Coordinates of C-alpha atoms (C1' of nucleotides) in Angstrom, one line a residue:
Chain A
X183 CA -23.5 -43.3 -54.2
X184 CA -20.2 -42.6 -52.6
X185 CA -19.9 -42.1 -48.8
X186 CA -18.7 -39.4 -47.5
X187 CA -15.1 -39.6 -45.9
X188 CA -14.6 -38.7 -42.3
X189 CA -11.8 -36.5 -41.1
X190 CA -10.0 -39.5 -39.7
X191 CA -10.0 -41.3 -43.1
X192 CA -8.9 -38.1 -45.0
X193 CA -6.0 -37.7 -42.4
X194 CA -5.2 -41.3 -43.0
X195 CA -5.0 -41.0 -46.5
X196 CA -2.9 -38.3 -46.5
X197 CA -0.7 -40.6 -44.1
X198 CA -0.8 -43.2 -46.7
X199 CA 0.6 -41.1 -49.2
X200 CA 3.8 -40.2 -47.3
X201 CA 4.1 -43.9 -46.6
X202 CA 3.9 -44.9 -49.9
X203 CA 6.4 -42.1 -50.8
X204 CA 8.8 -44.0 -48.1
X205 CA 8.3 -47.2 -50.2
X206 CA 8.8 -45.7 -53.6
X207 CA 12.4 -44.5 -52.5
X208 CA 13.0 -47.9 -52.2
X209 CA 12.8 -48.3 -48.1
X210 CA 10.4 -50.7 -46.1
X211 CA 8.1 -48.1 -44.4
X212 CA 7.7 -51.0 -41.5
X213 CA 11.5 -51.3 -41.4
X214 CA 12.9 -54.7 -40.0
X215 CA 15.8 -55.1 -37.5
X216 CA 17.6 -52.3 -36.3
X217 CA 20.7 -52.9 -34.4
X218 CA 23.1 -51.4 -31.8
X219 CA 20.3 -49.2 -30.4
X220 CA 21.2 -47.1 -26.8
X221 CA 18.3 -45.9 -24.9
X222 CA 17.8 -42.3 -24.6
X223 CA 18.5 -42.7 -20.8
X224 CA 21.8 -44.2 -22.1
X225 CA 22.4 -41.1 -24.8
X226 CA 22.2 -38.8 -21.7
X227 CA 24.6 -40.4 -19.4
X228 CA 27.2 -40.5 -22.3
X229 CA 26.3 -37.0 -23.1
X230 CA 26.6 -35.4 -19.8
X231 CA 30.0 -37.3 -19.4
X232 CA 31.2 -35.5 -22.7
X233 CA 31.1 -32.4 -20.6
X234 CA 30.1 -30.5 -24.1
X235 CA 29.1 -26.9 -23.8
X236 CA 26.3 -25.0 -25.6
X237 CA 26.9 -25.5 -29.4
X238 CA 29.4 -27.9 -29.0
X239 CA 29.3 -31.4 -31.2
X240 CA 31.3 -34.4 -30.2
X241 CA 32.4 -37.2 -32.7
X242 CA 30.9 -40.3 -30.5
X243 CA 28.2 -41.7 -32.5
X244 CA 25.1 -43.3 -31.4
X245 CA 21.9 -45.0 -32.5
X246 CA 18.9 -44.3 -31.0
X247 CA 15.0 -45.8 -31.9
X248 CA 11.6 -44.6 -30.8
X249 CA 8.6 -42.5 -31.9
X250 CA 8.4 -39.0 -33.0
X251 CA 6.6 -37.0 -30.3
X252 CA 7.4 -33.2 -31.1
X253 CA 8.1 -32.4 -35.0
X254 CA 9.6 -28.8 -36.1
X255 CA 10.8 -28.6 -39.2
X256 CA 12.4 -25.1 -40.5
X257 CA 13.4 -25.3 -44.2
X258 CA 16.8 -27.0 -43.9
X259 CA 17.0 -27.8 -40.5
X260 CA 14.6 -29.6 -38.2
X261 CA 14.3 -30.5 -34.6
X262 CA 12.3 -34.0 -33.3
X263 CA 11.8 -35.5 -30.0
X264 CA 11.8 -39.1 -29.9
X265 CA 10.7 -41.2 -27.2
X266 CA 11.6 -44.9 -26.2
X267 CA 10.7 -47.2 -23.5
X268 CA 13.2 -44.9 -21.0
X269 CA 12.5 -41.4 -21.8
X270 CA 13.2 -38.8 -24.8
X271 CA 15.8 -37.3 -26.7
X272 CA 16.0 -34.2 -29.1
X273 CA 17.5 -35.1 -32.5
X274 CA 18.8 -32.6 -34.9
X275 CA 18.1 -33.0 -38.7
X276 CA 20.2 -30.9 -41.0
X277 CA 19.8 -30.8 -45.0
X278 CA 23.5 -29.6 -45.1
X279 CA 24.8 -32.7 -42.8
X280 CA 22.6 -35.2 -44.4
X281 CA 22.4 -34.8 -48.0
X282 CA 19.4 -34.7 -50.4
X283 CA 18.4 -37.9 -50.1
X284 CA 18.2 -38.4 -46.5
X285 CA 16.6 -35.0 -46.4
X286 CA 13.9 -36.1 -48.8
X287 CA 13.1 -39.1 -46.5
X288 CA 12.8 -36.6 -43.2
X289 CA 10.2 -34.9 -45.1
X290 CA 8.1 -37.8 -45.1
X291 CA 8.4 -38.2 -41.4
X292 CA 5.4 -37.3 -39.4
X293 CA 4.2 -37.1 -35.6
X294 CA 4.0 -40.6 -34.7
X295 CA 6.3 -42.5 -36.7
X296 CA 8.9 -44.6 -35.3
X297 CA 12.2 -44.4 -36.7
X298 CA 16.1 -45.1 -36.0
X299 CA 18.6 -42.2 -35.9
X300 CA 22.2 -42.6 -36.3
X301 CA 24.1 -39.6 -35.4
X302 CA 26.4 -37.8 -33.2
X303 CA 26.1 -36.4 -29.6
X304 CA 26.1 -32.6 -29.3
X305 CA 24.4 -29.8 -27.5
X306 CA 22.2 -26.8 -29.2
X307 CA 23.0 -23.1 -28.4
X308 CA 20.2 -23.4 -25.5
X309 CA 22.3 -26.2 -24.0
X310 CA 19.9 -29.0 -25.0
X311 CA 21.7 -32.7 -25.3
X312 CA 20.7 -33.4 -29.2
X313 CA 21.9 -36.3 -31.3
X314 CA 22.6 -34.6 -34.7
X315 CA 21.6 -37.2 -37.3
X316 CA 23.9 -38.6 -39.9
X317 CA 21.2 -41.3 -41.1
X318 CA 17.4 -41.9 -40.7
X319 CA 15.7 -45.1 -41.1
X320 CA 12.3 -45.6 -41.2
X321 CA 11.0 -48.3 -38.6
X322 CA 7.4 -47.9 -38.8
X323 CA 5.0 -45.1 -40.3
X324 CA 2.2 -44.5 -38.0
X325 CA -1.2 -43.9 -40.1
X326 CA -2.9 -42.3 -37.0
X327 CA -1.6 -39.4 -35.5
X328 CA -0.9 -39.3 -32.2
X329 CA -3.0 -37.1 -29.6
X330 CA -2.7 -33.7 -28.7
X331 CA 1.0 -33.0 -27.9
X332 CA 0.5 -30.6 -24.9
X333 CA -2.8 -32.3 -23.3
X334 CA -1.8 -35.9 -24.3
X335 CA -5.1 -38.0 -24.1
X336 CA -7.2 -37.2 -21.4
X337 CA -10.3 -38.7 -22.2
X338 CA -10.6 -41.3 -19.5
X339 CA -12.9 -43.5 -21.6
X340 CA -10.2 -43.4 -24.6
X341 CA -7.4 -43.7 -22.4
X342 CA -8.6 -47.1 -21.2
X343 CA -10.0 -48.2 -24.4
X344 CA -6.6 -47.3 -26.2
X345 CA -4.1 -48.0 -23.5
X346 CA -1.7 -47.9 -26.4
X347 CA -2.1 -44.6 -26.9
X348 CA -2.4 -43.8 -23.5
X349 CA 1.0 -45.2 -22.6
X350 CA 3.1 -43.5 -25.1
X351 CA 1.3 -40.0 -25.1
X352 CA 1.2 -39.8 -21.2
X353 CA 4.5 -40.8 -19.7
X354 CA 3.4 -40.6 -16.3
X355 CA 1.0 -43.6 -17.0
X356 CA 4.0 -45.7 -18.0
X357 CA 6.1 -44.8 -14.8
X358 CA 3.2 -46.2 -12.8
X359 CA 3.1 -49.7 -14.7
X360 CA 6.9 -49.6 -14.3
X361 CA 6.4 -48.9 -10.5
X362 CA 4.1 -51.8 -10.7
X363 CA 6.2 -54.4 -12.2
X364 CA 9.1 -53.4 -9.3
X365 CA 6.7 -53.7 -6.9
X366 CA 5.5 -57.3 -7.9
X367 CA 9.1 -58.1 -8.4
X368 CA 10.0 -57.0 -4.8
X369 CA 7.4 -58.8 -3.3
X370 CA 8.0 -61.8 -4.9
X371 CA 11.9 -61.2 -4.1
X372 CA 11.1 -60.7 -0.5
X373 CA 8.9 -64.2 0.1
X374 CA 12.0 -65.9 -1.9
X375 CA 14.1 -64.6 0.3
X376 CA 11.9 -65.9 3.2
X377 CA 12.5 -69.4 1.6
X378 CA 8.9 -69.5 0.2
X379 CA 8.8 -71.0 -3.1
X380 CA 6.3 -70.1 -5.7
X381 CA 3.3 -72.3 -7.1
X382 CA 0.7 -71.9 -9.8
X383 CA -2.9 -73.5 -8.7
X384 CA -6.2 -74.1 -11.1
X385 CA -7.5 -70.9 -12.3
X386 CA -10.2 -73.4 -13.3
X387 CA -12.2 -74.9 -10.4
X388 CA -15.0 -77.3 -10.5
X389 CA -15.9 -76.0 -6.9
X390 CA -14.9 -72.5 -5.9
X391 CA -14.1 -71.2 -2.5
X392 CA -11.8 -69.1 -0.1
X393 CA -13.7 -66.0 -0.2
X394 CA -17.2 -64.7 -0.2
X395 CA -18.0 -63.4 -4.0
X396 CA -19.9 -64.6 -6.8
X397 CA -17.9 -66.5 -9.5
X398 CA -17.8 -66.5 -13.3
X399 CA -18.9 -69.4 -14.9
X400 CA -17.6 -71.7 -17.8
X401 CA -17.7 -74.8 -19.3
X402 CA -15.3 -77.8 -20.3
X403 CA -16.4 -79.3 -23.6
X404 CA -14.6 -82.5 -23.7
X405 CA -15.3 -83.3 -20.0
X406 CA -18.9 -81.6 -20.4
X407 CA -18.0 -80.1 -16.9
X408 CA -18.9 -76.7 -15.5
X409 CA -16.3 -74.9 -14.1
X410 CA -15.7 -71.8 -11.9
X411 CA -12.7 -68.9 -12.6
X412 CA -11.4 -68.8 -9.3
X413 CA -12.5 -66.3 -6.6
X414 CA -9.4 -67.6 -4.5
X415 CA -6.3 -69.9 -4.6
X416 CA -6.8 -70.5 -0.9
X417 CA -8.1 -74.2 -0.8
X418 CA -5.6 -75.4 -3.0
X419 CA -2.7 -73.7 -1.5
X420 CA -3.7 -75.2 1.8
X421 CA -3.7 -79.0 0.2
X422 CA -0.2 -78.0 -0.7
X423 CA 0.6 -77.6 3.1
X424 CA -0.9 -81.0 3.8
X425 CA 1.5 -82.2 1.1
X426 CA 4.5 -80.6 2.9
X427 CA 5.3 -77.8 1.0
X428 CA 5.8 -75.6 4.3
X429 CA 6.2 -71.9 2.7
X430 CA 4.2 -71.6 -0.5
X431 CA 2.8 -68.2 -2.5
X432 CA 1.4 -67.5 -5.4
X433 CA 0.8 -64.5 -7.4
X434 CA -3.2 -64.9 -8.3
X435 CA -5.3 -63.6 -10.6
X436 CA -8.8 -64.0 -9.2
X437 CA -12.1 -63.3 -10.9
X438 CA -15.4 -62.1 -8.9
X439 CA -18.5 -61.4 -10.7
X440 CA -19.3 -58.1 -8.9
X441 CA -19.7 -54.6 -9.1
X442 CA -17.1 -52.3 -10.7
X443 CA -15.7 -49.2 -8.8
X444 CA -12.7 -47.3 -8.4
X445 CA -11.7 -50.1 -5.6
X446 CA -12.5 -52.9 -7.6
X447 CA -12.3 -54.7 -11.0
X448 CA -13.7 -58.0 -12.0
X449 CA -10.3 -59.6 -12.5
X450 CA -7.5 -58.5 -9.7
X451 CA -4.2 -59.6 -8.8
X452 CA -3.4 -61.2 -5.0
X453 CA -0.5 -62.3 -3.7
X454 CA -1.4 -65.4 -1.3
X455 CA 0.6 -67.3 1.1
X456 CA 1.0 -69.7 3.5
X457 CA 3.5 -70.7 6.0
X458 CA 3.0 -73.9 8.0
X459 CA 4.0 -73.6 12.2
X460 CA 3.3 -69.8 11.8
X461 CA 0.1 -67.9 13.0
X462 CA -1.8 -64.6 12.0
X463 CA 0.8 -62.8 14.1
X464 CA 3.7 -63.9 12.0
X465 CA 1.9 -62.7 9.0
X466 CA 1.5 -59.1 10.6
X467 CA 5.1 -59.4 10.1
X468 CA 5.0 -60.6 6.4
X469 CA 2.6 -57.7 5.7
X470 CA 5.2 -55.2 6.7
X471 CA 8.0 -57.1 5.3
X472 CA 6.6 -57.2 2.1
X473 CA 5.4 -53.4 2.0
X474 CA 8.7 -52.2 3.3
X475 CA 10.3 -54.2 0.2
X476 CA 7.7 -52.8 -2.3
X477 CA 8.4 -49.2 -0.8
X478 CA 12.0 -49.2 -1.2
X479 CA 11.7 -49.9 -4.8
X480 CA 8.8 -47.4 -5.7
X481 CA 7.6 -44.9 -3.2
X482 CA 11.1 -44.3 -1.8
X483 CA 12.3 -42.9 -5.0
X484 CA 9.0 -41.7 -6.7
X485 CA 7.9 -39.2 -3.9
X486 CA 10.9 -37.3 -4.0
X487 CA 11.2 -37.3 -7.8
X488 CA 7.6 -35.8 -7.6
X489 CA 8.1 -33.2 -4.7
X490 CA 11.1 -31.9 -7.0
X491 CA 9.0 -31.8 -10.0
X492 CA 6.1 -29.9 -8.1
X493 CA 8.5 -27.5 -6.4
X494 CA 9.9 -26.6 -10.0
X495 CA 6.6 -26.5 -11.5
X496 CA 5.3 -23.9 -8.7
X497 CA 8.4 -21.7 -9.1
X498 CA 7.7 -21.7 -12.8
X499 CA 4.2 -20.7 -12.2
X500 CA 4.8 -18.2 -10.1
X501 CA 7.2 -16.5 -12.3
X502 CA 4.8 -16.8 -15.0
X503 CA 1.3 -16.1 -13.7
X504 CA 1.9 -15.0 -10.1
X505 CA 1.4 -16.0 -6.5
X506 CA -2.2 -17.0 -6.5
X507 CA -1.9 -19.4 -9.6
X508 CA 1.2 -20.9 -7.9
X509 CA -1.0 -21.5 -4.6
X510 CA -4.0 -23.1 -6.4
X511 CA -1.7 -25.3 -8.2
X512 CA -0.1 -26.3 -4.9
X513 CA -3.4 -27.0 -3.3
X514 CA -4.7 -29.1 -6.1
X515 CA -1.5 -31.2 -6.4
X516 CA -1.1 -31.7 -2.3
X517 CA 2.4 -30.2 -2.6
X518 CA 3.0 -29.9 1.2
X519 CA 2.0 -33.4 1.6
X520 CA 4.6 -34.4 -0.7
X521 CA 7.0 -32.4 0.5
X522 CA 6.2 -33.6 4.1
X523 CA 6.6 -37.0 2.7
X524 CA 10.0 -36.2 1.1
X525 CA 11.4 -35.0 4.4
X526 CA 10.1 -37.9 6.3
X527 CA 11.7 -40.5 3.9
X528 CA 15.1 -38.4 4.0
X529 CA 14.5 -39.3 7.7
X530 CA 14.6 -42.9 7.1
X531 CA 10.4 -43.3 7.6
X532 CA 8.6 -45.2 5.1
X533 CA 5.9 -42.2 3.9
X534 CA 3.7 -42.3 0.7
X535 CA 1.1 -39.9 -0.3
X536 CA -2.5 -41.0 -1.4
X537 CA -5.0 -39.1 -2.7
X538 CA -3.5 -36.1 -0.9
X539 CA -3.0 -37.9 2.7
X540 CA 0.6 -38.8 3.8
X541 CA 0.4 -42.4 4.8
X542 CA 3.3 -43.8 7.1
X543 CA 4.1 -47.5 6.3
X544 CA 7.2 -47.6 8.7
X545 CA 7.0 -50.8 10.8
X546 CA 5.3 -51.8 13.2
X547 CA 2.1 -50.7 11.9
X548 CA -0.8 -49.8 14.6
X549 CA -2.7 -53.0 15.6
X550 CA -6.2 -52.6 16.7
X551 CA -8.6 -55.1 18.2
X552 CA -11.7 -55.6 16.2
X553 CA -14.0 -55.2 19.0
X554 CA -12.2 -52.1 20.6
X555 CA -12.9 -50.4 17.3
X556 CA -16.2 -51.0 17.3
X557 CA -16.6 -49.8 20.7
X558 CA -14.3 -46.8 20.0
X559 CA -16.5 -45.8 16.8
X560 CA -19.6 -47.2 17.1
X561 CA -20.1 -47.0 20.8
X562 CA -21.2 -50.5 21.1
X563 CA -19.9 -53.4 23.0
X564 CA -19.6 -56.6 20.4
X565 CA -21.0 -58.8 23.2
X566 CA -24.0 -56.8 23.7
X567 CA -26.7 -58.0 21.1
X568 CA -29.3 -55.5 21.7
X569 CA -27.1 -52.2 21.6
X570 CA -25.4 -53.8 18.1
X571 CA -28.9 -54.1 16.8
X572 CA -30.1 -50.8 18.4
X573 CA -26.9 -49.2 16.4
X574 CA -27.7 -51.1 13.1
X575 CA -31.3 -49.6 13.0
X576 CA -30.1 -46.3 14.0
X577 CA -27.3 -46.9 10.8
X578 CA -30.5 -47.9 8.5
X579 CA -28.9 -51.5 8.0
X580 CA -31.6 -54.1 7.4
X581 CA -31.1 -56.8 10.4
X582 CA -33.6 -59.1 9.5
X583 CA -32.6 -62.5 8.6
X584 CA -29.0 -61.9 9.4
X585 CA -26.8 -64.0 11.6
X586 CA -25.5 -61.7 14.8
X587 CA -22.1 -61.5 13.4
X588 CA -23.2 -60.5 9.9
X589 CA -25.1 -57.7 11.6
X590 CA -21.8 -56.6 13.7
X591 CA -19.8 -56.5 10.8
X592 CA -22.3 -54.3 9.0
X593 CA -21.6 -52.0 11.9
X594 CA -18.4 -52.2 11.8
X595 CA -18.1 -51.3 8.3
X596 CA -20.6 -48.5 8.6
X597 CA -18.7 -46.8 11.5
X598 CA -15.1 -48.0 11.7
X599 CA -13.8 -48.4 8.3
X600 CA -13.7 -44.8 7.2
X601 CA -11.2 -44.1 10.2
X602 CA -8.7 -46.6 9.1
X603 CA -6.4 -44.0 7.0
X604 CA -3.1 -44.8 8.1
X605 CA -1.8 -48.5 7.8
X606 CA -3.5 -50.8 10.5
X607 CA -4.3 -54.2 11.6
X608 CA -7.2 -55.1 12.9
X609 CA -7.7 -58.4 14.3
X610 CA -10.0 -60.9 16.2
X611 CA -12.9 -61.0 14.0
X612 CA -16.6 -62.4 14.7
X613 CA -15.9 -66.1 14.3
X614 CA -19.0 -66.7 12.6
X615 CA -18.0 -64.8 9.4
X616 CA -14.8 -66.7 9.4
X617 CA -15.4 -70.2 8.4
X618 CA -11.7 -71.3 7.2
X619 CA -10.4 -69.7 10.5
X620 CA -9.1 -71.1 13.6
X621 CA -11.0 -70.0 16.6
X622 CA -9.4 -68.5 19.8
X623 CA -8.9 -71.0 22.4
X624 CA -10.1 -68.8 25.0
X625 CA -13.0 -67.6 23.4
X626 CA -15.0 -69.5 20.8
X627 CA -16.7 -66.4 19.1
X628 CA -13.3 -64.8 18.3
X629 CA -11.6 -66.0 15.1
X630 CA -7.8 -65.5 14.7
X631 CA -7.9 -63.2 11.8
X632 CA -6.8 -60.0 11.2
X633 CA -7.6 -57.5 8.0
X634 CA -5.1 -54.9 6.9
X635 CA -6.3 -51.3 6.4
X636 CA -4.7 -48.2 4.6
X637 CA -7.0 -44.9 3.5
X638 CA -9.9 -46.9 4.4
X639 CA -9.4 -49.8 1.9
X640 CA -9.1 -53.1 2.5
X641 CA -5.2 -54.1 1.7
X642 CA -4.8 -57.7 2.8
X643 CA -6.7 -60.5 4.8
X644 CA -5.1 -63.0 7.2
X645 CA -5.8 -65.9 9.4
X646 CA -4.3 -68.3 11.6
X647 CA -5.7 -71.3 9.6
X648 CA -8.2 -73.9 10.6
X649 CA -6.8 -77.2 10.5
X650 CA -9.6 -79.2 12.4
X651 CA -11.3 -81.0 9.7
X652 CA -14.3 -81.8 11.7
X653 CA -14.8 -78.1 12.5
X654 CA -14.1 -77.4 9.0
X655 CA -16.6 -79.5 7.8
X656 CA -19.1 -78.2 10.3
X657 CA -18.2 -74.6 9.1
X658 CA -18.8 -75.3 5.5
X659 CA -22.0 -77.4 5.8
X660 CA -24.5 -74.7 6.5
X661 CA -25.0 -71.3 4.9
X662 CA -23.9 -67.9 7.1
X663 CA -27.6 -66.4 7.2
X664 CA -27.5 -62.9 5.9
X665 CA -24.7 -62.9 3.4
X666 CA -26.9 -63.9 0.3
X667 CA -25.6 -65.8 -2.5
X668 CA -22.1 -64.7 -1.8
X669 CA -21.1 -67.0 1.0
X670 CA -17.6 -69.1 1.6
X671 CA -19.7 -72.1 3.2
X672 CA -19.8 -74.3 0.0
X673 CA -18.6 -77.6 0.8
X674 CA -15.4 -79.1 -0.7
X675 CA -15.4 -82.5 0.3
X676 CA -11.7 -82.9 -1.4
X677 CA -10.5 -80.1 0.8
X678 CA -11.4 -81.7 3.9
X679 CA -10.3 -84.9 3.1
X680 CA -6.9 -83.2 2.4
X681 CA -7.5 -81.9 6.1
X682 CA -7.9 -85.3 7.4
X683 CA -4.7 -85.9 6.6
X684 CA -3.4 -83.7 8.5
X685 CA -2.4 -80.0 7.7
X686 CA 0.2 -78.4 9.9
X687 CA -0.8 -75.4 12.0
X688 CA -0.1 -72.2 9.7
X689 CA -0.7 -68.7 8.8
X690 CA -2.0 -67.6 5.7
X691 CA -2.5 -64.2 4.2
X692 CA -3.4 -62.7 1.2
X693 CA -2.7 -59.1 -0.4
X694 CA -4.1 -57.2 -3.0
X695 CA -1.4 -56.2 -5.3
X696 CA -3.5 -53.8 -7.2
X697 CA -4.5 -51.9 -4.1
X698 CA -1.0 -52.2 -2.9
X699 CA 0.2 -50.4 -6.2
X700 CA -2.3 -47.6 -6.0
X701 CA -1.4 -46.8 -2.2
X702 CA 2.4 -46.7 -3.1
X703 CA 2.0 -44.9 -6.5
X704 CA -0.9 -42.5 -5.5
X705 CA -3.2 -43.7 -8.1
X706 CA -7.0 -43.2 -6.7
X707 CA -8.6 -45.4 -9.2
X708 CA -7.8 -49.0 -9.7
X709 CA -8.3 -48.7 -13.3
X710 CA -5.0 -46.6 -13.1
X711 CA -2.9 -49.5 -12.1
X712 CA -4.4 -52.2 -14.2
X713 CA -3.5 -52.3 -18.0
X714 CA -6.8 -53.1 -19.4
X715 CA -9.4 -52.7 -16.8
X716 CA -12.9 -54.1 -18.0
X717 CA -15.1 -51.8 -20.1
X718 CA -18.3 -52.3 -21.8
X719 CA -17.5 -52.7 -25.5
X720 CA -18.7 -49.9 -28.0
X721 CA -21.7 -51.0 -29.9
X722 CA -20.1 -50.0 -33.0
X723 CA -17.2 -52.3 -32.3
X724 CA -14.1 -49.4 -33.1
X725 CA -13.5 -45.9 -32.3
Chain B
rG34 C1' -29.3 -50.0 -8.0
rA35 C1' -29.9 -44.4 -6.6
rG36 C1' -27.9 -39.4 -7.1
rG37 C1' -24.4 -35.9 -10.0
rA38 C1' -21.2 -34.5 -13.9
rU39 C1' -19.7 -35.2 -18.8
rG40 C1' -20.6 -36.5 -24.2
rU41 C1' -19.2 -30.6 -30.1
rA42 C1' -13.3 -31.9 -35.7
rG43 C1' -8.3 -37.2 -35.4
rC44 C1' -6.8 -34.8 -30.0
rU45 C1' -7.5 -30.9 -26.5
rC46 C1' -11.6 -27.6 -25.8
rA47 C1' -15.1 -22.9 -26.4
rG48 C1' -20.0 -22.0 -28.2
rU49 C1' -23.6 -15.6 -24.8
rC50 C1' -30.3 -14.9 -25.2
rG51 C1' -32.8 -20.4 -29.0
rG52 C1' -31.2 -17.6 -35.2
rU53 C1' -25.9 -20.2 -41.2
rA54 C1' -20.7 -24.3 -36.1
rG55 C1' -15.6 -21.8 -33.7
rA56 C1' -10.2 -21.9 -31.5
rG57 C1' -5.6 -24.4 -30.4
rC58 C1' -2.8 -28.8 -31.7
rA59 C1' -2.8 -32.2 -35.5
rA60 C1' -2.9 -32.7 -41.2
rC61 C1' -2.1 -30.1 -46.4
rG62 C1' 0.4 -26.0 -49.5
rG63 C1' 4.0 -22.0 -49.2
rC64 C1' 8.3 -19.0 -46.3
rC65 C1' 12.0 -20.3 -42.7
rU66 C1' 19.7 -23.4 -40.5
rU67 C1' 19.4 -23.5 -33.6
rU68 C1' 13.6 -24.7 -32.1
rU69 C1' 11.7 -25.7 -26.8
rA70 C1' 4.0 -26.4 -26.9
rA71 C1' 8.9 -23.0 -32.4
rG72 C1' 7.0 -18.7 -35.7
rC73 C1' 4.3 -16.1 -40.4
rC74 C1' 0.7 -16.6 -44.6
rG75 C1' -3.1 -20.1 -46.8
rU76 C1' -6.3 -24.4 -47.4
rG77 C1' -9.2 -28.5 -46.1
rG78 C1' -11.9 -30.8 -42.1
rG79 C1' -18.6 -31.8 -38.4
rU80 C1' -24.1 -37.7 -37.8
rC81 C1' -22.8 -31.1 -32.2
rC82 C1' -24.0 -39.3 -28.6
rA83 C1' -28.4 -41.6 -30.5
rG84 C1' -34.1 -41.3 -30.8
rG85 C1' -38.3 -38.5 -30.2
rG86 C1' -40.8 -33.7 -28.8
rU87 C1' -41.7 -28.2 -28.4
rU88 C1' -40.6 -24.1 -32.2
rC89 C1' -41.0 -20.3 -37.9
rG90 C1' -36.3 -22.0 -36.1
rA91 C1' -32.5 -26.6 -31.3
rG92 C1' -25.4 -27.9 -30.4
rC93 C1' -28.7 -25.0 -26.6
rC94 C1' -35.0 -26.1 -24.1
rC95 C1' -38.5 -30.8 -22.9
rC96 C1' -38.7 -36.8 -22.6
rU97 C1' -36.6 -41.2 -23.5
rG98 C1' -32.1 -44.1 -24.4
rC99 C1' -26.5 -45.3 -24.5
rA100 C1' -21.6 -44.5 -23.0
rU101 C1' -18.1 -42.5 -19.5
rC102 C1' -16.7 -40.7 -14.8
rC103 C1' -17.7 -39.5 -9.6
rU104 C1' -20.4 -40.4 -4.8
rC105 C1' -23.3 -43.6 -2.3
rA106 C1' -25.1 -48.6 -2.0
rC107 C1' -23.5 -53.6 -3.2
rC108 C1' -18.6 -56.2 -3.6
rA109 C1' -16.3 -59.3 4.3

RNA sequence: GAGGAUGUAGCUCAGUCGGUAGAGCAACGGCCUUUUAAGCCGUGGGUCCAGGGUUCGAGCCCCUGCAUCCUCACCA
């Protein structure tokens, strides 16, 4: 019995027929090298400089290449819209201009095919810049249709599973990853300018450390050795301080075997840096410097563009559908917030928009003491053990078998964090939960540590680094009660031995790159800034 | 882990009271030399997430499971 073909298979059969038609013309349906290509943006700037009026054509010839995203054929004339890595461009195809052989080829082309077009720059009667084709080259016939041309691919599951489709179907997605690339580049450039140098340390570690999280485990066969994927590069980078690398950084993919959420992916990217002879105050400057550099290459230009687009859109909706719809659109897209941010940027401030809230990254960020925030929002003194425990119980926090510092931190997270909207440094943490941090010389219960928050998210974490080997060994030699299995207190004798040779006093800092990108590009989910976020594979193993 | 939402054609989505499964886009055939989500005529396309139950009859009601998203918890 012949199994009935699905619609998908039938559609692909039809596309195979067109592909084979190309082959029967003696052409390779999968193309080959195509030279002297100009980007659509390049054509656009050339086109604008020609000063063409509606309906005029120039004699300057160009070649572009890209995917057919819009396809209109009218008898002996056709308009396609072709998208490349930078943008899109309309091409016009006329049977009279191209000749019968080329026209036969044009008729085999479908949405989603990748083509090369040689032609002359002109404008249509409606004043749209258009490349009028003289020669079309098939570069890759697509067997599957692209998604719906108006809505694109909107099923979130499919978008992540088939990011390759998401990227060409939804231009905004590509913009986000372009911004991500710029942000990473700016962060790297900032640190290099500050005389840091970039290193790479092991991802496969025999002992994991530097953070409190469960690791992924793996195994090396030849050495018959269990290994962990790093949860943090911290202990290796500090060894480099001992070795005399005074300013080092690593852009580090870390792996934590924990839950998945809009703010957590099992693998994520951090920039982690160490600076000898500095302390955590210097690290605050570094955060501000890095974020400023990143802002300058992303949000600074993206927000005004977005604001302008939103204003256009509202004007159009008002004309087409009326005031109430326009207002609804404005509310939904936080238009006033974008306009407010745009005006602030014009005035020289570093203001972005995240989740409908304006965030002001202009240095200096506000700096708040951990204990003061606890007093302000939880209403308890950090030194008043009874009050802290009473507050914890009132909040429904389990107190039993937890060290005091853990209880304090639980209360802090439950009461304070949600108020940390604007970029803020929270400094001076309870020492007992900071085993790798130098103590305040005036108060042994305080660790010289800060976390950077924005939009209630932890963006970064920094210490004045502990460099006393005996205290370090002591801190690592017993678990912090109440932290469960996830604890930083895992002894690494080699690391402590390194400290015994003498590590310079230093400031150290980690900043979550994914979260920074989220904040600067207004993406409320970490999956929108990671190209291939982890997902459970489909049982059937296909789409 | 708890709660909520969603799952229907390749894509985007309707589906009323439980009574033969719908549209647009895409595709196929035809017409069309200035389209702007092109248009007009016609055609094909369905494991209604999976399994069970109630019923004469289930896309719709009930139960179980799966997947995804959101919120909370966890993840300093």
